[in-house]
Tab-separated table of C-alpha atoms in Angstrom:
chain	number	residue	atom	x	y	z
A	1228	UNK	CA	104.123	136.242	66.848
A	1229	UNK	CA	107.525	136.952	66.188
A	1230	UNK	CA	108.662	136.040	69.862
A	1231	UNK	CA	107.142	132.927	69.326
A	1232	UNK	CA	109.333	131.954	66.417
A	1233	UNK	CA	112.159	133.508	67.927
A	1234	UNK	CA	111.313	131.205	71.121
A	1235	UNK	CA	111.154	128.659	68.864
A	1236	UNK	CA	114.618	128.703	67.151
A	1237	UNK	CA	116.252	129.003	70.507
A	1238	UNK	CA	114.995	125.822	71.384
A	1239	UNK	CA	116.003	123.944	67.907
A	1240	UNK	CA	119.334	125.815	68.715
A	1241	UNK	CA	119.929	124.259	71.965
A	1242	UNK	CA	118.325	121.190	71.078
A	1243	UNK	CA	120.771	121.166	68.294
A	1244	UNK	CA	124.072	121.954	70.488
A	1245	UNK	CA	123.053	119.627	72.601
A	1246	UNK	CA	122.766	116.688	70.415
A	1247	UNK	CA	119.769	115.863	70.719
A	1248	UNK	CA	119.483	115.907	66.870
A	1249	UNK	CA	121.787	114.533	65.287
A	1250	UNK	CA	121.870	113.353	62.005
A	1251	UNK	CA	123.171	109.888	60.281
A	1252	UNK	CA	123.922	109.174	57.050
A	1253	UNK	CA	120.377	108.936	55.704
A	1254	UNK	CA	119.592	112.411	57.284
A	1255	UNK	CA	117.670	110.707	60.045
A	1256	UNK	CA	117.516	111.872	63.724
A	1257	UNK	CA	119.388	109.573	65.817
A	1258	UNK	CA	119.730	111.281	69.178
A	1259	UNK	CA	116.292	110.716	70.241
A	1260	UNK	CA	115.517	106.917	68.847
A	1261	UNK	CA	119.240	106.621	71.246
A	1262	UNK	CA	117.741	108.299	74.103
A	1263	UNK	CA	115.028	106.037	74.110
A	1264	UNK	CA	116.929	102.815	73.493
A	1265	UNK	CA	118.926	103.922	77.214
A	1266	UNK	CA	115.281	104.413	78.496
A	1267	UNK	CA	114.017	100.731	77.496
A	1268	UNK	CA	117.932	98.987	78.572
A	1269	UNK	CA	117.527	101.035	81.981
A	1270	UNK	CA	113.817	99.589	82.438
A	1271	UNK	CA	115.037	96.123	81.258
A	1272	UNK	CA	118.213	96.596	84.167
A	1273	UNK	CA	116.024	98.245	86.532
A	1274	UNK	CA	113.256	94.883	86.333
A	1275	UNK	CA	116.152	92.278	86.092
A	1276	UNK	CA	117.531	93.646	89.646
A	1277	UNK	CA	113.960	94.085	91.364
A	1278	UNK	CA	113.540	90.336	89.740
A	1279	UNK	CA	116.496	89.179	91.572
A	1280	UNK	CA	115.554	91.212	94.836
A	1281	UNK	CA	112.026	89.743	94.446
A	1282	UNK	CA	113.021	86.202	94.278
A	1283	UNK	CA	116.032	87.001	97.190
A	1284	UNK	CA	113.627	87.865	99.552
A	1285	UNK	CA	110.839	85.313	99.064
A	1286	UNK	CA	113.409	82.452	99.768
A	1287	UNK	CA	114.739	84.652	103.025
A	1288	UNK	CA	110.673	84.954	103.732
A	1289	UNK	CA	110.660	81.050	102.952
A	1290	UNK	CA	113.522	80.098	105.548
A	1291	UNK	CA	112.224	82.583	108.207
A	1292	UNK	CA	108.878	80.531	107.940
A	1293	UNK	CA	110.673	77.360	108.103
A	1294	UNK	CA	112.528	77.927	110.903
A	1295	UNK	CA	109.809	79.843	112.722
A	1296	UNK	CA	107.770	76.285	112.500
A	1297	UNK	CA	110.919	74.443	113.859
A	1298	UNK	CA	110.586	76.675	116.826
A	1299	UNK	CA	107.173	75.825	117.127
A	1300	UNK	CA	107.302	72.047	116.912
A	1301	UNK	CA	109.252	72.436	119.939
A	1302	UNK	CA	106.292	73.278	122.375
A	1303	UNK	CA	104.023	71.013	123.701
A	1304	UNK	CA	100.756	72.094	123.699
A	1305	UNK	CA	98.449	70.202	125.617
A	1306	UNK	CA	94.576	69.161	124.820
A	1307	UNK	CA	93.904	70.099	128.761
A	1308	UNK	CA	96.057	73.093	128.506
A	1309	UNK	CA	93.273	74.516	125.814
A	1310	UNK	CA	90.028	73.085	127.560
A	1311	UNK	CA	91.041	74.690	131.047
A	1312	UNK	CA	90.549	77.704	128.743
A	1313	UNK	CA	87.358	77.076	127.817
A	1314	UNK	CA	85.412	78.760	130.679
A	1315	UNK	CA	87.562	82.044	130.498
A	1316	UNK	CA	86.801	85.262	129.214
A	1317	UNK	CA	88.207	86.724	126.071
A	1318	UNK	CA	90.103	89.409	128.616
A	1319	UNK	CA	90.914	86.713	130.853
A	1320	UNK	CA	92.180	84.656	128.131
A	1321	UNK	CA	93.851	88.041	126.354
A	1322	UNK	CA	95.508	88.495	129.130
A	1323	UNK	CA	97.002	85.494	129.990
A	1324	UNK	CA	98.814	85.002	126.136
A	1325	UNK	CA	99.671	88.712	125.551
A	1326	UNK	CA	103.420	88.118	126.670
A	1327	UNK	CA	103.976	84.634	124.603
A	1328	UNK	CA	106.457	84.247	121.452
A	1329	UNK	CA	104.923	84.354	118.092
A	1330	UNK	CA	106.087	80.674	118.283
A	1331	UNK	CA	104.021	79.929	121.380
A	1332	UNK	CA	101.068	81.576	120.187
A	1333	UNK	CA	101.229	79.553	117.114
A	1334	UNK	CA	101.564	76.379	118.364
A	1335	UNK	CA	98.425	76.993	120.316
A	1336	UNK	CA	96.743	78.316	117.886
A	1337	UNK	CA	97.657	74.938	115.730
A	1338	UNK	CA	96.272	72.822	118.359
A	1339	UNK	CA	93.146	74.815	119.015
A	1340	UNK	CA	92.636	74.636	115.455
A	1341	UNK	CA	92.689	70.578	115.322
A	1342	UNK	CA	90.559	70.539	118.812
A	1343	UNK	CA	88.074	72.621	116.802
A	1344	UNK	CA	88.111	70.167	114.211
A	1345	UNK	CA	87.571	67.329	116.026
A	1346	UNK	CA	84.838	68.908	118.043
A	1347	UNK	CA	83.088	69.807	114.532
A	1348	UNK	CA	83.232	66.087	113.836
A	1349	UNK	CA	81.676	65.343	117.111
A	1350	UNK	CA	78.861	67.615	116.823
A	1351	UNK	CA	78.270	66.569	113.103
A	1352	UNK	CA	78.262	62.998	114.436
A	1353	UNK	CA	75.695	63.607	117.193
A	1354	UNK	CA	73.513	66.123	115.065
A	1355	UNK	CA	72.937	63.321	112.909
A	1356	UNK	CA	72.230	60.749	115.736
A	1357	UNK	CA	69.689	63.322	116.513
A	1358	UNK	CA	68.291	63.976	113.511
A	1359	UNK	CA	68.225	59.859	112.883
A	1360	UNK	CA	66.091	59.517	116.573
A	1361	UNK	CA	62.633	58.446	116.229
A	1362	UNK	CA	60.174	61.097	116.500
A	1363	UNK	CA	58.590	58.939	119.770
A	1364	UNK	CA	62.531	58.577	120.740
A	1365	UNK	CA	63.550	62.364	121.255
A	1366	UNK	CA	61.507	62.465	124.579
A	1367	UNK	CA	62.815	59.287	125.869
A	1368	UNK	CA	66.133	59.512	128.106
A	1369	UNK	CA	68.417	58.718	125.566
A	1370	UNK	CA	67.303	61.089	123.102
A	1371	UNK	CA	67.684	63.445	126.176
A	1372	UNK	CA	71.168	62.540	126.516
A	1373	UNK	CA	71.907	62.958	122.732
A	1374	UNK	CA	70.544	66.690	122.872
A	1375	UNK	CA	72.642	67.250	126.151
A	1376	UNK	CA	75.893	66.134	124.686
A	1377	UNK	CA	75.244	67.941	121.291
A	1378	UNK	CA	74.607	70.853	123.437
A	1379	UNK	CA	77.587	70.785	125.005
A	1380	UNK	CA	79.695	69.757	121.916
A	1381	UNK	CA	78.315	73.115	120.174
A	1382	UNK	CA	79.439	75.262	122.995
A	1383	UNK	CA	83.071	73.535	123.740
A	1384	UNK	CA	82.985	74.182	119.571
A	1385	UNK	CA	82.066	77.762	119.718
A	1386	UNK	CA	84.081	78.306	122.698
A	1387	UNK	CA	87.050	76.590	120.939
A	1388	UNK	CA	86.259	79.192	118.285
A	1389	UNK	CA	86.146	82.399	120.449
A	1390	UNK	CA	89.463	80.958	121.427
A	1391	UNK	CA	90.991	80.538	118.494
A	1392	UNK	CA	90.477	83.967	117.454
A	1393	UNK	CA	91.935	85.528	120.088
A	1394	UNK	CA	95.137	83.693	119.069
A	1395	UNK	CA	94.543	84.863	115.677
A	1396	UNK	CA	94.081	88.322	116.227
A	1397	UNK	CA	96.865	88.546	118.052
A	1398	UNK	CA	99.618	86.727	115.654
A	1399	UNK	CA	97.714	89.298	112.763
A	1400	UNK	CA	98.550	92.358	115.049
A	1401	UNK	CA	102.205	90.812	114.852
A	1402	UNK	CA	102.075	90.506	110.938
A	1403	UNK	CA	101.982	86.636	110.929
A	1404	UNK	CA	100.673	85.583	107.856
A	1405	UNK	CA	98.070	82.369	109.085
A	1406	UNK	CA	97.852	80.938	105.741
A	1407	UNK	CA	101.745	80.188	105.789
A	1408	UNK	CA	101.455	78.230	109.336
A	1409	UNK	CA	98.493	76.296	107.830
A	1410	UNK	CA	96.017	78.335	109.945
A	1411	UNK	CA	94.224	80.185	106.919
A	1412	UNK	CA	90.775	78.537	107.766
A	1413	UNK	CA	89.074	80.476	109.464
A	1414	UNK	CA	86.813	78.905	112.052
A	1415	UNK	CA	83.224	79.358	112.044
């Protein structure tokens, strides 16, 4: 017990000496309520500068994404460029992109995204020619011919798709966020 209290004046000692203690006027402590007043300016400093850093780097992030789409508006990507695709494997296709530019592989995937689109529209368009035919019409040639081409809408669609995320994947692997080239839909 006694080494306990002796423990314990050594410590008010040294806090003492060290100032940790001190008293004002109205026998108050001071040192501590100072100590903590340098603790909450530090933490004010500290999230003013990682304020300014934050804001710093999302306008640098900003201007890398604009001129990143610059670069892309400069390629030509061609509808028959995409559909000669079509046919081709996901290795085949893999294959074929895995030494193009972010750039290039964005302005493809931009264009394969709008094909897409358009092919959706088609194949809502013709599903609901379909759906409109006469039940005595579906067996006749032309409701024939409006299953065939919805047929073949729905796989350019789905191929278009399986294309598209090949592109994808491969500007995620480079840390290309979609949703800032306006490629965050995902297609289906």
């Amino acid at each position: 017990m006694m080494k306990r209290i002796l423990a314990m004046a050594l410590c008010a000692a040294f806090s003492a000496n060290a100032g940790l203690f001190d008293k004002d006027k109205n026998g108050s402590y001071t040192g501590l309520n100072d100590l903590a007043k340098q603790a909450d300016s530090a933490t004010a400093a500290a999230s003013n500068e990682w304020a300014k850093a934050s804001a710093k780097g999302k306008d640098s992030y900003a201007k890398a994404v604009e001129e990143t789409q610059k670069a892309v508006a400069k390629y030509n990507v061609k509808a028959e460029d995409i559909k000669a695709d079509l046919g081709k494997s996901a290795d085949e296709i893999s294959a074929k992109i895995e030494t193009y530019k972010q750039e290039k592989l964005l302005a493809y995937a931009e264009k394969i995204q709008m094909l897409y689109e358009d092919k959706k529209t088609e194949v809502a368009d013709y599903t609901a020619k379909v759906k409109d035919l006469k039940w005595t019409e579906k067996w006749t040639s032309k409701g024939k011919e409006l299953k065939g081409q919805l047929k073949e809408y729905k796989g350019q669609m789905d191929a278009l798709g399986d294309q598209y995320e090949i592109y994808a994947g491969m500007l995620k692997n480079m840390g290309v966020n979609l949703s800032d080239f306006g490629l965050e839909k995902e297609v289906e």
